[in-house]
Short mmCIF file of C-alpha atoms in Angstrom, two decimals:
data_model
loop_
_atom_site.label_atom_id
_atom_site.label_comp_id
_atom_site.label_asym_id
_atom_site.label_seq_id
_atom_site.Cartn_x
_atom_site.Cartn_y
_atom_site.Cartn_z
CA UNK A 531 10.47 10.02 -12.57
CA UNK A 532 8.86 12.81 -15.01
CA UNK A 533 7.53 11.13 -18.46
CA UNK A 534 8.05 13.06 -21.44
CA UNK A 535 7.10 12.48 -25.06
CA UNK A 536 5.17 13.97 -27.65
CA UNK A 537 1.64 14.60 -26.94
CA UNK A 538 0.24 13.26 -30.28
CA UNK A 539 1.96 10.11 -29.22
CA UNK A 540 1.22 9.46 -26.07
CA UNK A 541 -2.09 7.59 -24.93
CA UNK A 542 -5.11 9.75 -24.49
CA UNK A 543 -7.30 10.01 -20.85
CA UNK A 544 -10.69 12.37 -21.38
CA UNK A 545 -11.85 13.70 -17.81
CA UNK A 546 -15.14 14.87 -16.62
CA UNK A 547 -15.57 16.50 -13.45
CA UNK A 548 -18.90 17.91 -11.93
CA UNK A 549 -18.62 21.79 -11.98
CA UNK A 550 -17.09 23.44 -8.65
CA UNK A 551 -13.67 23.59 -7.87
CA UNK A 552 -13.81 20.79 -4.85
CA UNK A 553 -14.53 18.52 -8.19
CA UNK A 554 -12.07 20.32 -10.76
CA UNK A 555 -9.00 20.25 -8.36
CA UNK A 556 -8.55 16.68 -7.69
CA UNK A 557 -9.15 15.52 -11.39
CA UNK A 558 -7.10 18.12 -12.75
CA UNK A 559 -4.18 17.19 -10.06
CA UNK A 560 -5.15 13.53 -11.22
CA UNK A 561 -4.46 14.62 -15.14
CA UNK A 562 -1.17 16.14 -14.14
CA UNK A 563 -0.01 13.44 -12.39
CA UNK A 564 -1.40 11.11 -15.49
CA UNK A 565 0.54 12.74 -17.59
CA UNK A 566 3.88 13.63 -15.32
CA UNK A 567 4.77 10.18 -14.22
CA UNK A 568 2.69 7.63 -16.55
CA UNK A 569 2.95 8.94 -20.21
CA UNK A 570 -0.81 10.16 -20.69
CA UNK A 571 -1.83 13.04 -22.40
CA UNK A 572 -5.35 14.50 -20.93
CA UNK A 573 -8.50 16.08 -21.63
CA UNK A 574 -10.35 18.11 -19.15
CA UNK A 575 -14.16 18.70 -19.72
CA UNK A 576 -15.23 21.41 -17.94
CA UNK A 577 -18.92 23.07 -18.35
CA UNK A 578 -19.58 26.44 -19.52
CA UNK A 579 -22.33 27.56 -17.50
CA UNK A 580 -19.97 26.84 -14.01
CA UNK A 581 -16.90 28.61 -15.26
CA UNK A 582 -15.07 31.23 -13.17
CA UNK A 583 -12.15 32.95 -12.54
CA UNK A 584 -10.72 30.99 -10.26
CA UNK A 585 -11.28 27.73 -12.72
CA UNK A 586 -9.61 29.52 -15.58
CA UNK A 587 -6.73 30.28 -13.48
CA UNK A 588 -6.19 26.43 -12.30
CA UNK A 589 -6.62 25.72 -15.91
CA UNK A 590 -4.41 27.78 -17.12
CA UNK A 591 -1.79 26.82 -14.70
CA UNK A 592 -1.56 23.51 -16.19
CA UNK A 593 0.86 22.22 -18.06
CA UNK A 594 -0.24 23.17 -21.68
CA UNK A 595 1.89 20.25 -23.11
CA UNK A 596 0.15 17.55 -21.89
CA UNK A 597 -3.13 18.54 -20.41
CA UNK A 598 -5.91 20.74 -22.29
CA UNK A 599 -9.11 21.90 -21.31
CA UNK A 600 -12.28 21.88 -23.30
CA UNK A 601 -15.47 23.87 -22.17
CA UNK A 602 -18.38 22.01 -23.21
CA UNK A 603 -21.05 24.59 -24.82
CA UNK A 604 -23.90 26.14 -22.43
CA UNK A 605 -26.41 23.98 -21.43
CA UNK A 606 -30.16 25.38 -20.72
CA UNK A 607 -31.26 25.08 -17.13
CA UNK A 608 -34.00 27.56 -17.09
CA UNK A 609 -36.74 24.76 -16.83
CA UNK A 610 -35.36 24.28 -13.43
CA UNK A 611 -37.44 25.82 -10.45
CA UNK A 612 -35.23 28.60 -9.21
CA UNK A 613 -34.82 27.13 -5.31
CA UNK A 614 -34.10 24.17 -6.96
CA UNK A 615 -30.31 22.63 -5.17
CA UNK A 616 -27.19 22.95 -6.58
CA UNK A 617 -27.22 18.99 -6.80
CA UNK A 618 -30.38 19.00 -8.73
CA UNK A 619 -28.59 21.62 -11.33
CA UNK A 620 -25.21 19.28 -11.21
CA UNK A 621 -27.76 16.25 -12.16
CA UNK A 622 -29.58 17.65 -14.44
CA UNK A 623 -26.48 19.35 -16.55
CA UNK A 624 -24.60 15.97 -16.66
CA UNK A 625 -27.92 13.77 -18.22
CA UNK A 626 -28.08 16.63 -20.75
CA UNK A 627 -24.03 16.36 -21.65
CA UNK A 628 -24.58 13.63 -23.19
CA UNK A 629 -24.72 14.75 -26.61
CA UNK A 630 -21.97 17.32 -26.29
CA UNK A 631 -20.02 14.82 -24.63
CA UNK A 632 -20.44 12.26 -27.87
CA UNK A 633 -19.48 15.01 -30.25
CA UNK A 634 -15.94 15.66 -28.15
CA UNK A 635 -15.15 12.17 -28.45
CA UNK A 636 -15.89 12.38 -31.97
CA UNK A 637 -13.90 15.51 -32.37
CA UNK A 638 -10.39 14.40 -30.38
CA UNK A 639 -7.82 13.37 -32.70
CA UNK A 640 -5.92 11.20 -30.59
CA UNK A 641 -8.75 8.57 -29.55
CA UNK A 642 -9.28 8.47 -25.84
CA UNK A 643 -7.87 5.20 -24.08
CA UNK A 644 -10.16 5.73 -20.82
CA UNK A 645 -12.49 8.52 -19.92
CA UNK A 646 -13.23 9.20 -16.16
CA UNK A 647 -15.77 10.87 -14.23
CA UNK A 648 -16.66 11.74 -11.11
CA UNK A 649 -18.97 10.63 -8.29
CA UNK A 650 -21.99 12.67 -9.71
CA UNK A 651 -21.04 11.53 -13.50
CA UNK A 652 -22.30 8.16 -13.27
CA UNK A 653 -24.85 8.24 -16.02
CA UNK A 654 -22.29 8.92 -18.58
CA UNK A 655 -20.51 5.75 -18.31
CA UNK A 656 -23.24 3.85 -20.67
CA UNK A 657 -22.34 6.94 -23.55
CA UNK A 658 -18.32 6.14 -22.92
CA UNK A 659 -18.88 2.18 -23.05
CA UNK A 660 -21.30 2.14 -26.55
CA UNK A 661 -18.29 4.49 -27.90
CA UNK A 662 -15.73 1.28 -26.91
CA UNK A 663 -13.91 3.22 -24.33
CA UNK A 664 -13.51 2.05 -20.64
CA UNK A 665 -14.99 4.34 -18.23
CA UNK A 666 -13.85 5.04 -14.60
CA UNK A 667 -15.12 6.90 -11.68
CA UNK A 668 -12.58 9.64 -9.63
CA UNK A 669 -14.29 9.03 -6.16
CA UNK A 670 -13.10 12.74 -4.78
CA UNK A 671 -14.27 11.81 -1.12
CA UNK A 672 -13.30 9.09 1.13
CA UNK A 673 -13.81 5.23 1.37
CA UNK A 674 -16.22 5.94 3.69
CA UNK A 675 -18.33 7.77 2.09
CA UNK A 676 -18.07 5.12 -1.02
CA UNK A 677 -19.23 2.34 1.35
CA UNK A 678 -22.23 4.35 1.98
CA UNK A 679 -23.18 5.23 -1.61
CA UNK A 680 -22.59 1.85 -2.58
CA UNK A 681 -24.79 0.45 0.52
CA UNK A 682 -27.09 3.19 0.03
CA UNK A 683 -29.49 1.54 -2.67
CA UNK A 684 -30.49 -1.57 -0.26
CA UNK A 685 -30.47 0.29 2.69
CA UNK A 686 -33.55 2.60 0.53
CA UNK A 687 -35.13 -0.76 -0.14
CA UNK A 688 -34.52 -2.53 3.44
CA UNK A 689 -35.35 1.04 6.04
CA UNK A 690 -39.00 2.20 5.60
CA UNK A 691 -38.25 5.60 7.47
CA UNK A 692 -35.91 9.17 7.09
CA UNK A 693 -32.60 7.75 7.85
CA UNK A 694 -32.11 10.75 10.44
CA UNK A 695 -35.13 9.26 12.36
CA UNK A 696 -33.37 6.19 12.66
CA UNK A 697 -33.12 5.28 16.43
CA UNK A 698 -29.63 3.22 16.07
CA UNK A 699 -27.00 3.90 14.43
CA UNK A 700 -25.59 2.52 11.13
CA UNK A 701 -23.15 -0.04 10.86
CA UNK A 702 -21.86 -0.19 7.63
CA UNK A 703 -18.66 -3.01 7.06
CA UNK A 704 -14.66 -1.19 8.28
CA UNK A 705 -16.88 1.66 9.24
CA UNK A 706 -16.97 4.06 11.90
CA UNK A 707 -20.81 4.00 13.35
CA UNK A 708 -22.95 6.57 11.67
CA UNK A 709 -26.06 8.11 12.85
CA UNK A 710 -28.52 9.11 10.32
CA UNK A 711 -28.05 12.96 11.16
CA UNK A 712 -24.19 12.46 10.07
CA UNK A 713 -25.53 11.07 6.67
CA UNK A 714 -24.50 13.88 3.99
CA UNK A 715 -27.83 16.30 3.52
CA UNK A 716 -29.30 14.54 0.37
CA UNK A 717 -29.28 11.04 1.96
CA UNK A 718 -31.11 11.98 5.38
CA UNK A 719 -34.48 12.44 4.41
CA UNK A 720 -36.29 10.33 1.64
CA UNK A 721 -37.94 13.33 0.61
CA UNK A 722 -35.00 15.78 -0.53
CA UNK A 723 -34.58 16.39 -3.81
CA UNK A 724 -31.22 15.11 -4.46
CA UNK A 725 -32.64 11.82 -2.67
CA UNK A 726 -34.28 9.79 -5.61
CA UNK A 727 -31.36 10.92 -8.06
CA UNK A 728 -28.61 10.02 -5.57
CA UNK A 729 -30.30 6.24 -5.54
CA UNK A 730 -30.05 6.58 -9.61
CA UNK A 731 -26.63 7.59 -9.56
CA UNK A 732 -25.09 5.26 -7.03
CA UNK A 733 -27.33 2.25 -8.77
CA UNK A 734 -25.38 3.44 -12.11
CA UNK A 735 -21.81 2.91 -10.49
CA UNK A 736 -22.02 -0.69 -11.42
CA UNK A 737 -21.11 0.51 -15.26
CA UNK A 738 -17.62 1.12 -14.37
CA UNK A 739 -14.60 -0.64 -15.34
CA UNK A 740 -13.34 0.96 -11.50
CA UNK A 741 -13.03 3.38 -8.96
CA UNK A 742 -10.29 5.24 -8.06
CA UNK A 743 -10.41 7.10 -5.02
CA UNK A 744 -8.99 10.31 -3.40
CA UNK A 745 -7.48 8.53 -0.19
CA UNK A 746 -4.58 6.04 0.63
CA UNK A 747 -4.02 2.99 2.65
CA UNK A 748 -3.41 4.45 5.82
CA UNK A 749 -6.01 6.66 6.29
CA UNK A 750 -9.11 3.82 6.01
CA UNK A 751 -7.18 1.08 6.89
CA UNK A 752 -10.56 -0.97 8.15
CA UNK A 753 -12.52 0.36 5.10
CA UNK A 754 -10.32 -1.15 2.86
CA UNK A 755 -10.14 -4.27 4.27
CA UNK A 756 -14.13 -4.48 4.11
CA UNK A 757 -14.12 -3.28 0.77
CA UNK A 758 -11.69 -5.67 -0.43
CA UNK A 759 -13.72 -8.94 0.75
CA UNK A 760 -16.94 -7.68 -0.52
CA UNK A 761 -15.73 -7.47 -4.21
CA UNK A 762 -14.86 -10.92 -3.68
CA UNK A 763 -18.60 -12.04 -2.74
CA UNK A 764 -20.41 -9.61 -5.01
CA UNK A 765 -20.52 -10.14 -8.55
CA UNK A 766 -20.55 -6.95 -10.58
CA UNK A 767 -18.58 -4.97 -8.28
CA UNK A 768 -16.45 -2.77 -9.81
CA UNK A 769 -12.73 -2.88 -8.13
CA UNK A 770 -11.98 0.24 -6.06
CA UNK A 771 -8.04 1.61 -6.81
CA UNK A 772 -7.09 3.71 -3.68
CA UNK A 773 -4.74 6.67 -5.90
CA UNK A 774 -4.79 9.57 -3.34
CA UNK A 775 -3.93 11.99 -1.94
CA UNK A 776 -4.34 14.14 -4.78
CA UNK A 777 -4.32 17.29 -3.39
CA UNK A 778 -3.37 21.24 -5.51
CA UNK A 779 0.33 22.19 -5.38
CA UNK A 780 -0.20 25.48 -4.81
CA UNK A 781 1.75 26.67 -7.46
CA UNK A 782 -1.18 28.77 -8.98
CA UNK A 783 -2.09 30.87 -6.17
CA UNK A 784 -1.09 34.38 -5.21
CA UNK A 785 -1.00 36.08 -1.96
CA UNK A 786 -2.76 39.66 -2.39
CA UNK A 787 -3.56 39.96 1.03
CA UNK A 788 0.20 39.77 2.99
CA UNK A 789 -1.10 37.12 4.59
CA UNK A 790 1.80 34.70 4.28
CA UNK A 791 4.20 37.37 4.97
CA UNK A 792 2.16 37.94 8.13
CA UNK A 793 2.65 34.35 8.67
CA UNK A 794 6.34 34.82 8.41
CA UNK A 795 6.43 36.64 11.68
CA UNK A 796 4.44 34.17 13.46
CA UNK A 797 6.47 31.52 15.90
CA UNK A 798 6.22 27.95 14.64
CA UNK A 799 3.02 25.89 14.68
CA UNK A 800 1.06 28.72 16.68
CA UNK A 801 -1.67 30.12 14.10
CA UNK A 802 -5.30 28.31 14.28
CA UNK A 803 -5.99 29.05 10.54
CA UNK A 804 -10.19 29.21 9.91
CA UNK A 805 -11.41 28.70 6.41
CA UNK A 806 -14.99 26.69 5.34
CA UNK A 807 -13.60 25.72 1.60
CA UNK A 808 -14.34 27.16 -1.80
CA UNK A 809 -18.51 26.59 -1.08
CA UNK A 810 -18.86 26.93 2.23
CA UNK A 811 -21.04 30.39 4.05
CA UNK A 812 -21.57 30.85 7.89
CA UNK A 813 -24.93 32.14 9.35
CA UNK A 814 -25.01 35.78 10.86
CA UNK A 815 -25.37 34.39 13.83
CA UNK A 816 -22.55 31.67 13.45
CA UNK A 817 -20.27 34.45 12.17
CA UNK A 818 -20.74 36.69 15.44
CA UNK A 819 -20.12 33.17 17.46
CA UNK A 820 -17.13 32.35 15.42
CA UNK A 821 -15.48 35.69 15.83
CA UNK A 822 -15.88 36.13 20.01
CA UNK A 823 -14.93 32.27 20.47
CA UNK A 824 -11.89 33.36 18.29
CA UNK A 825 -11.18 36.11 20.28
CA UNK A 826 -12.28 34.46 23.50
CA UNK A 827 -9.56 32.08 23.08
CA UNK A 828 -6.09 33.94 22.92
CA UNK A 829 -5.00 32.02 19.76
CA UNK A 830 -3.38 33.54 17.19
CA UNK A 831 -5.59 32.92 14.15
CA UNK A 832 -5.89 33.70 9.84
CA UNK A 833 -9.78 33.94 8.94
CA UNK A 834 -11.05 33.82 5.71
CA UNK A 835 -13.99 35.32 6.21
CA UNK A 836 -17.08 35.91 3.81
CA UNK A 837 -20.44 37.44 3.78
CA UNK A 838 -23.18 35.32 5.71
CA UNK A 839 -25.47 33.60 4.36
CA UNK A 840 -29.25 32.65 6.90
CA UNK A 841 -30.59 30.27 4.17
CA UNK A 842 -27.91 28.12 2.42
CA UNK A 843 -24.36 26.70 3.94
CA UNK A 844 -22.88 26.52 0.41
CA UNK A 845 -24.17 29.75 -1.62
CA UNK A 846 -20.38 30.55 -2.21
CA UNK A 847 -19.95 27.56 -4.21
CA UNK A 848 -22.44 29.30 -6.78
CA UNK A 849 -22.13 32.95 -5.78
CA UNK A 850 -19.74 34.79 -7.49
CA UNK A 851 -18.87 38.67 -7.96
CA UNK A 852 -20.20 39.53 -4.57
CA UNK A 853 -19.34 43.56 -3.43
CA UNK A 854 -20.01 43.25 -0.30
CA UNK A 855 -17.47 44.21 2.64
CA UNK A 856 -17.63 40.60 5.10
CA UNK A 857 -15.99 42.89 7.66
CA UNK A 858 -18.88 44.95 8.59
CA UNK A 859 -20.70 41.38 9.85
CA UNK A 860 -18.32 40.84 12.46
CA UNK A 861 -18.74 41.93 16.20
CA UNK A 862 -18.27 45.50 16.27
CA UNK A 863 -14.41 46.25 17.80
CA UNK A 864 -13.63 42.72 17.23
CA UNK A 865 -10.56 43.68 14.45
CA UNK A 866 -9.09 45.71 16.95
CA UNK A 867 -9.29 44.14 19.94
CA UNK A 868 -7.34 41.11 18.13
CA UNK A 869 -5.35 43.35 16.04
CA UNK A 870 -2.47 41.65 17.53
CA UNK A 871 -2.91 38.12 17.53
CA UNK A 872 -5.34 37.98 14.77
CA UNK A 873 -5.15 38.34 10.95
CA UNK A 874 -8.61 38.68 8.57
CA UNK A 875 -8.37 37.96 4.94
CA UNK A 876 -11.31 39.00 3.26
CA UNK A 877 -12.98 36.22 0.85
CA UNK A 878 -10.22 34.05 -0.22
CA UNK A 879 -6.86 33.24 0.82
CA UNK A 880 -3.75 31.04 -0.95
CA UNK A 881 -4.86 27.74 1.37
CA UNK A 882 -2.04 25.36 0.73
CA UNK A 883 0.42 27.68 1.02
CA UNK A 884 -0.94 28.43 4.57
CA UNK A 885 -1.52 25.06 5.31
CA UNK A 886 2.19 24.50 4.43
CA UNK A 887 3.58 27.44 6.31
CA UNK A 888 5.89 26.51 9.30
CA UNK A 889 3.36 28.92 11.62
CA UNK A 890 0.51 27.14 11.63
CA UNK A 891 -0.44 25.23 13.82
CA UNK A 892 -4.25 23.99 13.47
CA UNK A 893 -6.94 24.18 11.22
CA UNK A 894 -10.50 25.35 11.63
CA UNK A 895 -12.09 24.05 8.68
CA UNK A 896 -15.71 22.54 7.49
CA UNK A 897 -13.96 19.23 6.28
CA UNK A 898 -14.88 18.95 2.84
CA UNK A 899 -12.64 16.09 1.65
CA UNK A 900 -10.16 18.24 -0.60
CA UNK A 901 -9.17 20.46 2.47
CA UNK A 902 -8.65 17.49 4.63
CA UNK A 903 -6.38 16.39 2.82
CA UNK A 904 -4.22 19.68 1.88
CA UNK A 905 -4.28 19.74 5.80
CA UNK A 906 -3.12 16.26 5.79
CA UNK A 907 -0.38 15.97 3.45
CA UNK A 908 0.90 19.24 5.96
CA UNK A 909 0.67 17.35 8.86
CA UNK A 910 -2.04 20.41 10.42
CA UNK A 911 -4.73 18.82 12.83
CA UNK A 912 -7.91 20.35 12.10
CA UNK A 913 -11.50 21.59 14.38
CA UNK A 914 -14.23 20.12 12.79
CA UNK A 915 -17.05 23.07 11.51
CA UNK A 916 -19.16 20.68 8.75
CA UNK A 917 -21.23 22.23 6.86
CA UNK A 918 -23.40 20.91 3.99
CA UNK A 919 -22.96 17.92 1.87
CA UNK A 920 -20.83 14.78 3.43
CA UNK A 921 -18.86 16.40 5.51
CA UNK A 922 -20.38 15.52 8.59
CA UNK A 923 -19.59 11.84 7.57
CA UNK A 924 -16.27 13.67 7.14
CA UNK A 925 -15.85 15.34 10.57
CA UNK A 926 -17.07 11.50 12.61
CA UNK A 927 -14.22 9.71 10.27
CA UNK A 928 -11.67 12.29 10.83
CA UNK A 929 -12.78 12.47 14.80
CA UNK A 930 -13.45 9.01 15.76
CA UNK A 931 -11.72 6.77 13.41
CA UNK A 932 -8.63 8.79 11.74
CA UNK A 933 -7.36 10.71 15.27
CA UNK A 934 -6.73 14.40 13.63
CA UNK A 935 -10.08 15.80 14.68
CA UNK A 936 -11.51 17.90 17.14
CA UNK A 937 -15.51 17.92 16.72
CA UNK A 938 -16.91 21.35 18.88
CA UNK A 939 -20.21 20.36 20.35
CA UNK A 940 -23.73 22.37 18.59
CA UNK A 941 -26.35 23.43 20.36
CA UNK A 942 -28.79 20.89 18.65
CA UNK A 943 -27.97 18.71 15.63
CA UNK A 944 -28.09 21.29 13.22
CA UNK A 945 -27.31 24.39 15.01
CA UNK A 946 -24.94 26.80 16.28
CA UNK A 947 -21.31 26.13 18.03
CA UNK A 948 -21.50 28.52 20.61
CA UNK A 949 -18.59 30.75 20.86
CA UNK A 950 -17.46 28.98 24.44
CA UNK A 951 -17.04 25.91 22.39
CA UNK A 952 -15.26 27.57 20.01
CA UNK A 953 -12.72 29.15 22.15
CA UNK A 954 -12.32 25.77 24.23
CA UNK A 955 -11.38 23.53 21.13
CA UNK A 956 -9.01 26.79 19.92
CA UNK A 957 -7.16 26.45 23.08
CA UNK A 958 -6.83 22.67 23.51
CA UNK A 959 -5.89 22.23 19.58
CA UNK A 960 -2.98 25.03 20.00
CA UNK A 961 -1.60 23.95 23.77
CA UNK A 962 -3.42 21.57 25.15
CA UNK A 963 -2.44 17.73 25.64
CA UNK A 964 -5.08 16.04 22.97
CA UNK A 965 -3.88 18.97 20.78
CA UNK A 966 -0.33 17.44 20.71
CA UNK A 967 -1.86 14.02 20.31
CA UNK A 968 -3.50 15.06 17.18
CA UNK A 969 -0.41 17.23 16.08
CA UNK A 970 1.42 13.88 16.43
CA UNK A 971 -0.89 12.24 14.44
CA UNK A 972 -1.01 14.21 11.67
CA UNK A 973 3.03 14.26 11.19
CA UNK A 974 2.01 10.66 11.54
CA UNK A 975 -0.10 10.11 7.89
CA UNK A 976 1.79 13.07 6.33
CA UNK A 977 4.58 10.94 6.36
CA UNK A 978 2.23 7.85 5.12
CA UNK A 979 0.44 10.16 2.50
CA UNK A 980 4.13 11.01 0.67
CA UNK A 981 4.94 7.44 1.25
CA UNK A 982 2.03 5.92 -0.42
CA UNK A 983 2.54 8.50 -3.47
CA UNK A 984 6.27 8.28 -3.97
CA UNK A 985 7.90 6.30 -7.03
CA UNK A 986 8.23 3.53 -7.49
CA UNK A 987 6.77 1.24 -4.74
CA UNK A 988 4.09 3.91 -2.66
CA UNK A 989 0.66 2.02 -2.51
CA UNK A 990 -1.23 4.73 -4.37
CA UNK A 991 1.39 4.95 -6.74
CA UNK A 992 1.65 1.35 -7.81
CA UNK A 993 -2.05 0.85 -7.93
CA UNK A 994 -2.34 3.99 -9.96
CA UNK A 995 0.38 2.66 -12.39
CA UNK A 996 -1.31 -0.63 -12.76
CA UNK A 997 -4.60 1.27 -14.24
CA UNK A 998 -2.41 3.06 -16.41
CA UNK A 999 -0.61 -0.18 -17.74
CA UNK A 1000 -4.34 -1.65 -18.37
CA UNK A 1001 -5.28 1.55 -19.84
CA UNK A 1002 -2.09 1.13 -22.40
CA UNK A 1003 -2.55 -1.62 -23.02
CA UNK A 1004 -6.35 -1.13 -23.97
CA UNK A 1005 -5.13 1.56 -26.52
CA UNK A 1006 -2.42 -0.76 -27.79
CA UNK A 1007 -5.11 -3.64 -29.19
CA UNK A 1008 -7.95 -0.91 -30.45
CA UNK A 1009 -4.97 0.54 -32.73
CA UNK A 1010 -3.80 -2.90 -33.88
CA UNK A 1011 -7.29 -4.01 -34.19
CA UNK A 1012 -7.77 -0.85 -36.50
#
């Protein structure tokens, strides 16, 4: 059931998520929710030197009578080497918040009763905690990849060598095994640049009062279970809240490019949809792959395509404005050969509201942890295509451990899926027998996924209104104390 009150009256949550929308979607679905069903008004942080268009328009879509948005004045990064990562930048802005972030707790008049971060946000928990506020992390990837930031520090200390060198794999407690080369980017080699302040964040989550984490019972079942008996044995461990999935509603988007009326004259469950996320760029080469494996296949498909990109796998996460056509990169007569079956969207595309659409069928998609589980609460199996960050990690989980997961083979551990595996993972998503098996296992924990969110007894729910309570409560004795 909806809460409503006034907002002045109501207890305060301040949020700060990293910049990119794969970090401002599930914390601003996470104020909503806050504020919908446990009485919280909220504060987003957001940082003016990441904004966008399509950040103002989530913001905007939010309901302005219990959630706000603050942009936190430009910060300087022009000390930074220009080839520097997009982690590195995402680092370094949050260590230099903190003084901006001191003068908006200062400036709220309605005192916050928790502030929470994200994963990258670690270092401001020590600010939040001087100020006499509790601080949380929003974990917005799995309980997998927790286990493996959390392990991540002793492993450093214990393994002498790049982890992707390692000859065995990892075996970390619930687990599915890891090899080093599925480790996300910064953690394979010692030497990459998001290495050494990846070890300084993770080291840092021990300041929290908790994590709460994007995923639900059902979906890391074993995880959990590990989880749960090591923050019996370890002292200092902050207690991990499983609140997801929190996951956009789709209420903001638009459909400029007839896709979803294209959709609507599609049979049910038959359309392969192909999208890398909000970050994610092919190589030229990939792109030409992708396209005749598409075609090779007979699927009907929707592809969001974008311009390639030969050096990084997530420029679009920081590219914005681009002019140029992503058509003219694709095999020459490819759009009309597959005029018929096929549909291109250039750029961008509404995603849940394709995901949700009775017509389709599968998802091609680089399983970053926000789009696996918009596919999930849909009940859409998915074709693994990882591409930066942890979403290898991702693509083993959702392949060997979860069951909704096709994994194409590459040609080597890094490279290219060649356009025969393309076609033959199409093929056996949309009609073949494991296809069904996955289909059946997605209706499977889309069913568990509303469960575990529904009022008033879903897991996530009930854990999510017992922080709440604490967090009430919290505000309750700092106003009587005053």
């Amino acid at each position: 059931m909806a809460v409503e009150g006034n907002e002045s009256q109501r207890p305060h949550v301040v949020l700060l998520p990293s910049p990119g929308m794969g970090h401002v979607i599930p914390l601003a679905d996470f104020a909503v929710r806050l504020a919908a069903y446990h009485g919280f008004s909220a504060t987003l942080l957001t940082f003016s030197n990441f904004d966008s268009p399509a950040q103002a328009a989530l913001l905007s879509s939010l309901p302005s009578d219990s959630v706000s948005s603050v942009s936190l004045p430009y910060i300087s990064l022009s000390d930074l080497p220009p080839d520097s990562p997009i982690g590195v930048h995402l680092c370094v802005l949050l260590a230099r918040c903190l003084p901006l972030l001191r003068d908006a707790f200062l400036s709220f008049q309605n005192p916050a009763a928790a502030f929470v971060c994200d994963l990258f946000g670690s270092e401001t928990l020590s600010l939040v905690r001087e100020l006499g506020v509790p601080g949380y992390i929003f974990f917005t990837s799995n309980l997998t990849r927790l286990t493996l930031g959390l392990h991540l520090p002793r492993l450093d200390e214990t393994i002498d060598v790049d982890f992707e060198d390692l000859p065995d794999p990892v075996r970390l407690p619930g687990c599915v095994t890891l090899r080093g080369t599925d480790f996300p980017d910064p953690f394979r080699k010692k030497s990459h640049p998001m290495y050494a302040p990846f070890i300084r964040i993770m080291s840092k989550y021990s300041d929290a009062a908790g994590i709460l984490v994007n995923s639900f019972e059902e979906m890391e079942p074993e995880v959990l279970k590990a989880i749960r008996e090591e923050e019996q044995v370890e002292a200092g461990r902050p207690p991990v809240h499983l609140v997801g999935p929190m996951v956009r509603s789709g209420s903001d988007e638009t459909d400029e490019s007839g896709c979803l009326e294209w959709l609507d004259r599609q049979p049910a469950d038959s359309v392969l949809f192909v999208s890398f996320g909000s970050g994610g760029s092919l190589s030229t080469e990939q792109m030409q792959e992708m396209a005749l494996g598409l075609e090779a296949s007979g699927q009907r498909f929707l592809w969001v395509v974008r311009c390639p990109n030969d050096k990084e796998k997530n420029t679009a996460f920081i590219t914005t404005g681009n002019k140029d056509d992503p058509s003219k990169y694709l095999p020459e007569g490819f759009l009309e050969r597959t005029k018929d079956v096929g549909f291109v969207v250039l750029s961008w595309a509404p995603q849940v509201s394709v995901l949700a659409h009775a017509a389709t069928g599968g998802f091609f998609s680089h399983c970053g942890w926000n789009s696996t589980l918009e596919s999930t609460v849909h009940g859409v199996p998915m074709i693994a295509h990882p591409l930066y960050a942890e979403q290898r990690l991702n693509a083993v989980l959702l392949a060997e451990a979860v069951g909704i997961t096709i994994r194409p083979r590459a040609r080597e551990p890094y490279g290219i899926v060649g356009r025969e595996e393309i076609a033959a993972a199409a093929k056996e998503l949309m009609q073949g027998e494991k296809g069904k098996a996955l289909r059946r296992r997605a209706k499977e924990l889309q069913e568990a996924a509303s469960r575990a969110l529904a009022p008033p007894g879903g897991s996530s729910y009930k854990v999510l209104q017992g922080v709440a309570n604490k967090w009430k409560e919290g505000a309750s004795q700092h106003v009587a104390s005053d």
